[in-house]
mmCIF file of C-alpha atoms in Angstrom:
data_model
loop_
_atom_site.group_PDB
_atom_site.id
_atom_site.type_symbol
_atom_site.label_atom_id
_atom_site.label_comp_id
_atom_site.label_asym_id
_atom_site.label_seq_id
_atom_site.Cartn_x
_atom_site.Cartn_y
_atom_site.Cartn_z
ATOM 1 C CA UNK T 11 4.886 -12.562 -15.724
ATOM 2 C CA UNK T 12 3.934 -16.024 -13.913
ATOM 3 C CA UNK T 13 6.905 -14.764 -11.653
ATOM 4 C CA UNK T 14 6.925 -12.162 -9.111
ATOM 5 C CA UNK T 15 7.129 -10.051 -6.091
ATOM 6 C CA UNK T 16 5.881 -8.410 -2.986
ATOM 7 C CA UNK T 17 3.442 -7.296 -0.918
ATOM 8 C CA UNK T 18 1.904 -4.858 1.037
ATOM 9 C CA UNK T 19 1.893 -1.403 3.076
ATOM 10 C CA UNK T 20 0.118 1.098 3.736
ATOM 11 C CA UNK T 21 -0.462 4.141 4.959
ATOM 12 C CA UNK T 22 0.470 6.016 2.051
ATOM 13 C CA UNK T 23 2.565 7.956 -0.223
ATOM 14 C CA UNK T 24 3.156 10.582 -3.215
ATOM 15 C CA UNK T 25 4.260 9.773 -6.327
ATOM 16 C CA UNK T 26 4.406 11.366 -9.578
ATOM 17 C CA UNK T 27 1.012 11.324 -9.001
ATOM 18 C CA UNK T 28 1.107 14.537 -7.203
ATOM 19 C CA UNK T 29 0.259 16.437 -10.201
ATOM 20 C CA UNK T 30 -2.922 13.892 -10.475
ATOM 21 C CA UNK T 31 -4.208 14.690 -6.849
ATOM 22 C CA UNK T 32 -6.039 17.877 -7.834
ATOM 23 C CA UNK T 33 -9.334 18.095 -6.014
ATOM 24 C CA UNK T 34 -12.406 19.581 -7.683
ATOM 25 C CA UNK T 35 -14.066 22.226 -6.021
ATOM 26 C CA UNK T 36 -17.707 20.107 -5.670
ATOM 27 C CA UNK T 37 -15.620 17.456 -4.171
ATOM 28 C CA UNK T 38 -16.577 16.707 -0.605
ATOM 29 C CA UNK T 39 -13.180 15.966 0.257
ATOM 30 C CA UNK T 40 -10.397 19.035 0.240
ATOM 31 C CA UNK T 41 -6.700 18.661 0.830
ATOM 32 C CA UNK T 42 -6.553 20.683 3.993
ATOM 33 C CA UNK T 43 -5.792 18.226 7.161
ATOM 34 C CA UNK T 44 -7.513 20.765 9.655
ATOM 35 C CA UNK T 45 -10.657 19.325 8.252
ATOM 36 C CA UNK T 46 -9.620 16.048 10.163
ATOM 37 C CA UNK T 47 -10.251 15.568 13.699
ATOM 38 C CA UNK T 48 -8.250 14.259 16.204
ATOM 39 C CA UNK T 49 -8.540 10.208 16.849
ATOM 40 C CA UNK T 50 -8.573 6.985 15.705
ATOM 41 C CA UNK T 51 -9.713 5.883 12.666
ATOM 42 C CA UNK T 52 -10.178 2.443 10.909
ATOM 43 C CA UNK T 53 -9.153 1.643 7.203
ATOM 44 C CA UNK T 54 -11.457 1.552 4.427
ATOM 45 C CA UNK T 55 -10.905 -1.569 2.712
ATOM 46 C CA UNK T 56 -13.258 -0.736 0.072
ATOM 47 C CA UNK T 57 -10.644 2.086 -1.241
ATOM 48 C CA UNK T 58 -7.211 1.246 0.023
ATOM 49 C CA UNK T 59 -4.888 -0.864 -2.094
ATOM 50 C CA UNK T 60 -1.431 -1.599 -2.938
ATOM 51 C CA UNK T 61 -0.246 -1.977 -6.154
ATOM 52 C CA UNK T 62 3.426 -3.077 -7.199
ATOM 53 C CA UNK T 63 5.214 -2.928 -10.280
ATOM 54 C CA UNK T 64 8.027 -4.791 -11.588
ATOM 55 C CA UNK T 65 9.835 -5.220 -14.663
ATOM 56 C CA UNK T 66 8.863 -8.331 -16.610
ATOM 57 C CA UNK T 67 11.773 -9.976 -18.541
ATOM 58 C CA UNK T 68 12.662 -6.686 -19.727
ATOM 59 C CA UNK T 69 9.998 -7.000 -21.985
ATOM 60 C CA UNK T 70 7.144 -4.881 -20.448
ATOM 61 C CA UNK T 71 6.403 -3.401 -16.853
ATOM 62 C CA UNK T 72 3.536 -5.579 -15.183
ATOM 63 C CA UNK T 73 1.312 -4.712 -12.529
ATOM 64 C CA UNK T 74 -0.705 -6.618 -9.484
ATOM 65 C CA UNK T 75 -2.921 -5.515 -6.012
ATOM 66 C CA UNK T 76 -3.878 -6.193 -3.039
ATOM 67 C CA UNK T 77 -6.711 -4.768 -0.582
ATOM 68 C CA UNK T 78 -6.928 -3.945 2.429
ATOM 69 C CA UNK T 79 -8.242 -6.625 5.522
ATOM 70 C CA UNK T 80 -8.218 -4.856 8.178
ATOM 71 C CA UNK T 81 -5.951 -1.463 9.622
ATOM 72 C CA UNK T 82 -6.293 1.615 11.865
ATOM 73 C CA UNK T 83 -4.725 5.284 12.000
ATOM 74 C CA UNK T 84 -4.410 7.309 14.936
ATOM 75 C CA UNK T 85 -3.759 10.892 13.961
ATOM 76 C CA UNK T 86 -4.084 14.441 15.559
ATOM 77 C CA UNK T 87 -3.106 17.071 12.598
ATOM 78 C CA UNK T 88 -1.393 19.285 15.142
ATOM 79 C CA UNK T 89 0.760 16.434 16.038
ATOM 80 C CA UNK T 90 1.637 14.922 12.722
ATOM 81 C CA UNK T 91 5.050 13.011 13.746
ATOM 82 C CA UNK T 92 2.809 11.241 16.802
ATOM 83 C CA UNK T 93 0.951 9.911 13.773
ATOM 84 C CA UNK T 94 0.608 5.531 13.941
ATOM 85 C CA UNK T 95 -0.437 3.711 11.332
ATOM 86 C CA UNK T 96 -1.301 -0.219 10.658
ATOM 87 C CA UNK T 97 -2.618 -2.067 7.709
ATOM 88 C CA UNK T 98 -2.706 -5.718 6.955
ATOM 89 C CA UNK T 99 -2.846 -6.864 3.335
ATOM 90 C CA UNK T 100 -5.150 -9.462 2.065
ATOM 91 C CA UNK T 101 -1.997 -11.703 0.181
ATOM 92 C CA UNK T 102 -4.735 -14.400 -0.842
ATOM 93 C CA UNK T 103 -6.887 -12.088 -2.714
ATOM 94 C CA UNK T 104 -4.600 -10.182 -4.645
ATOM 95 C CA UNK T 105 -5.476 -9.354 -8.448
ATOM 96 C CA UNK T 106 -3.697 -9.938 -11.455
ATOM 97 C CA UNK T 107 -4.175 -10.387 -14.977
ATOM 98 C CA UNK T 108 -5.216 -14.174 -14.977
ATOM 99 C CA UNK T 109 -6.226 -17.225 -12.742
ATOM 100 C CA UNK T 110 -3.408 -18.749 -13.923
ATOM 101 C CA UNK T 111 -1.225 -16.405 -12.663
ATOM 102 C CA UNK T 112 -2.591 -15.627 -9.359
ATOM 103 C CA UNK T 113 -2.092 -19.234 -8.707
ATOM 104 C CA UNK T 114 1.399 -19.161 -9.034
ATOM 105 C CA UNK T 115 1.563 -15.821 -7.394
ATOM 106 C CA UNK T 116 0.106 -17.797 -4.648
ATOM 107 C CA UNK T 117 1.952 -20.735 -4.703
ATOM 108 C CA UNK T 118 5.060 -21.682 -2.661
ATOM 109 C CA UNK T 119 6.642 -20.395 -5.641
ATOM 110 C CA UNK T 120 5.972 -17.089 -4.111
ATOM 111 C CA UNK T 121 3.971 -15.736 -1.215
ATOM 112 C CA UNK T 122 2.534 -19.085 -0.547
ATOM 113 C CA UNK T 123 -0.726 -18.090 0.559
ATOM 114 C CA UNK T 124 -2.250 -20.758 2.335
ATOM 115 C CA UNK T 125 0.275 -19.997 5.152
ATOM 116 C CA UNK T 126 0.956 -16.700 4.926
ATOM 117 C CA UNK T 127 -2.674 -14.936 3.642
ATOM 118 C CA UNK T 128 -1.787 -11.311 4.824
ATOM 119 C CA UNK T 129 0.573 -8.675 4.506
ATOM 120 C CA UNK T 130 1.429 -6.000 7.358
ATOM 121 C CA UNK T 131 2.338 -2.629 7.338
ATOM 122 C CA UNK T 132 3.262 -1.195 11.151
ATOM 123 C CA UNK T 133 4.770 2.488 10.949
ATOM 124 C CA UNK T 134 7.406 3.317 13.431
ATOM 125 C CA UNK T 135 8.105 6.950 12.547
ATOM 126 C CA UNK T 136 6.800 9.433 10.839
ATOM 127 C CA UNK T 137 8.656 13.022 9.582
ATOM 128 C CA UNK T 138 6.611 15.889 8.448
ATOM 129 C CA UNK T 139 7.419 17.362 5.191
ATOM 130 C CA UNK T 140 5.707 20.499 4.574
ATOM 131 C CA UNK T 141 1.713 20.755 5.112
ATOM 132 C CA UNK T 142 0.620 18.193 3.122
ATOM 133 C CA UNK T 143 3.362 15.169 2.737
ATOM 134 C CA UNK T 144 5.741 12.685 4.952
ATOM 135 C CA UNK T 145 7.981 10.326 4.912
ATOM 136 C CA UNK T 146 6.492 7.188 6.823
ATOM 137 C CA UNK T 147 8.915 4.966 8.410
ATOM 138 C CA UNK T 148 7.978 1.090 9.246
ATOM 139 C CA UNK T 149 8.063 -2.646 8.932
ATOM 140 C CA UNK T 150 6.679 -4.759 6.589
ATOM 141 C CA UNK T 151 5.597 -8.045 7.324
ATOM 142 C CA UNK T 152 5.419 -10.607 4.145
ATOM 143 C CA UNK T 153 5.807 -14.518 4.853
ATOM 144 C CA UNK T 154 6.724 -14.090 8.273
ATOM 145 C CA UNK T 155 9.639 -11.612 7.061
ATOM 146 C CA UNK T 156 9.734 -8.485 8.558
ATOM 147 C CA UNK T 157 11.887 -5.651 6.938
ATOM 148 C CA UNK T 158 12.204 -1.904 7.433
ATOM 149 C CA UNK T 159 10.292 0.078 4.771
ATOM 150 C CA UNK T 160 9.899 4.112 3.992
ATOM 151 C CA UNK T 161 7.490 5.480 2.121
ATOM 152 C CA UNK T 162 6.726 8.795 0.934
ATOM 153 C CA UNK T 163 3.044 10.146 1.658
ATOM 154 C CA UNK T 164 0.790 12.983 0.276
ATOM 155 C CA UNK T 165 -2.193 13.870 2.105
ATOM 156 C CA UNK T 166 -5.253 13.620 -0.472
ATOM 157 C CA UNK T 167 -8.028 14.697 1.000
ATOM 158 C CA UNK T 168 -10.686 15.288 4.298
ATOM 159 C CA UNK T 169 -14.521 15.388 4.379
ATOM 160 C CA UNK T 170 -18.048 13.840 4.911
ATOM 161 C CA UNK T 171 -18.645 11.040 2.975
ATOM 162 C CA UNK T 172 -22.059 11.590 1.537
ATOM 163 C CA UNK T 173 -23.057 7.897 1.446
ATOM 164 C CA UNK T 174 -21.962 6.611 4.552
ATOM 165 C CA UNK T 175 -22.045 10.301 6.506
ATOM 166 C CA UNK T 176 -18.938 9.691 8.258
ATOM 167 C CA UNK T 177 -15.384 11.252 8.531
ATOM 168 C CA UNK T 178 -13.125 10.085 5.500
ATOM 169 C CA UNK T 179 -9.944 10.991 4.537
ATOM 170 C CA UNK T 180 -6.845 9.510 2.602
ATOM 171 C CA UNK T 181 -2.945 9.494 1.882
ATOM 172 C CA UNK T 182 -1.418 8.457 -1.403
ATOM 173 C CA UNK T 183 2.485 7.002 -1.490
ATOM 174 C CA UNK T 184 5.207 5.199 -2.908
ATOM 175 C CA UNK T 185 7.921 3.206 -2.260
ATOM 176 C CA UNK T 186 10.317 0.362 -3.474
ATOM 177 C CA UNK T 187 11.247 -2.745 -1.606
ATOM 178 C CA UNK T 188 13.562 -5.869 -3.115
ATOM 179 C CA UNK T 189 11.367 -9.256 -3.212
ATOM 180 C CA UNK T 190 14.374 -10.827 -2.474
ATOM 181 C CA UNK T 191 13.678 -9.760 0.931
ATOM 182 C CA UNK T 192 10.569 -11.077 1.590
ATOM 183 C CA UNK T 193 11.064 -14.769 -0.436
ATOM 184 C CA UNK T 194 9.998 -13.799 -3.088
ATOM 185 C CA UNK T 195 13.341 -14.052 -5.316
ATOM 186 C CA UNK T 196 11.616 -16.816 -7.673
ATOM 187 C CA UNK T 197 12.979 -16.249 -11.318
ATOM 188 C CA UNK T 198 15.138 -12.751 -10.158
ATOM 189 C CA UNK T 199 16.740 -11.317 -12.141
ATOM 190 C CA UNK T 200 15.150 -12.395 -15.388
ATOM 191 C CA UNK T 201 11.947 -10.627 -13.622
ATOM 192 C CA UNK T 202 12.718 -7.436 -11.677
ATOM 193 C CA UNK T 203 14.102 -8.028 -7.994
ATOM 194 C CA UNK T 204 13.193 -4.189 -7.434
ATOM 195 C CA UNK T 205 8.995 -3.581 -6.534
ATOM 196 C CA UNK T 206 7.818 -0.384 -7.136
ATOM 197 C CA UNK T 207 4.566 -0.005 -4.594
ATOM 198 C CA UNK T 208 2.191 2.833 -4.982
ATOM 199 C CA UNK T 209 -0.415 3.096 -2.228
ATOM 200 C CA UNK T 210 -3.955 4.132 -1.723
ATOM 201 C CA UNK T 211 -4.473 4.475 1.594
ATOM 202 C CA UNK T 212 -8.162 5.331 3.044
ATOM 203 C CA UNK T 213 -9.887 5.996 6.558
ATOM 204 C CA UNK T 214 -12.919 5.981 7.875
ATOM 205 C CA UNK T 215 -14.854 7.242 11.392
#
């Protein structure tokens, strides 16, 4: 596709991918959020990513991502609906199948980068939904265009990281947003106007 779509979010979701979030017992990380503590925690933005999806001429489904520059959660697991949440997107880095076409991704075509070279996620609400998932209200932020955005979140997983020896922990989402929205309409409808986003969302103490 040298035409395309959208941008960022974060703080997670669940997708189909729910049956792919088993945890192996030797894993330091378990899916129980008691093993999280209280507080504020920063992003990871060596394992948090978006990635969207749209639908490429009808031809073929094509995927792109973006990491994470910068973010924070501030979570107490007894209190999951006080849960904030705020990730910005790194727009100018975002990978795709060619140089080529991250140009044009990052042309004025698109999410003209050179003015606009993040992405923002800010959550405004979130709504418990059983132990482990939510739905995560917010706004997204793409080329100086905010819009209101819900995603739905799975808890992964909580633990020590043994390399760094910290706190870790991290949500997994989806979500769908029209590019239309954002500026991003170039070469709609021949390319999808509807962006699937699955998220990777990861913190660190």
């Amino acid at each position: 596709m040298r035409h395309l779509l959208v941008a960022g979010l974060v703080a997670a979701l669940a997708v189909p991918a729910a049956a792919q979030l088993a945890t192996a017992p030797g894993q330091p990380g378990q899916p129980s959020a008691a093993r999280v503590a209280a507080g504020t925690y920063q992003v990871d933005p060596a394992h948090t990513q978006v990635t969207w999806e749209v639908n490429h001429l009808g031809f073929s489904m094509l995927q792109g991502q973006f990491g994470a520059a910068g973010g924070s959660i501030t979570i107490d697991p007894k209190k999951p609906a006080a849960t904030k949440v705020e990730v910005t997107f790194a727009v100018d880095q975002l990978s795709v199948t060619s140089p080529q076409f991250a140009n044009h991704l990052k042309s004025k075509d698109f999410f003209d980068a050179a003015n606009n070279p993040t992405a923002r996620f800010v959550s405004t609400s979130v709504t418990p939904r059983g132990a482990n998932k939510a739905v995560v209200a917010g706004e997204l932020t793409i080329k100086g265009i905010t819009k209101p955005v819900t995603l739905d979140v799975t808890f992964v997983g909580a633990g020590d990281n043994p390399m760094s020896k910290k706190a870790n922990f991290g949500f997994v989402g989806t979500g769908t947003i029209k590019r239309s929205d954002f500026g991003l309409g170039y070469a709609a409808p021949a390319v999808s106007d509807t962006v699937k986003l699955n998220v990777n969302a990861a913190f660190t103490a």
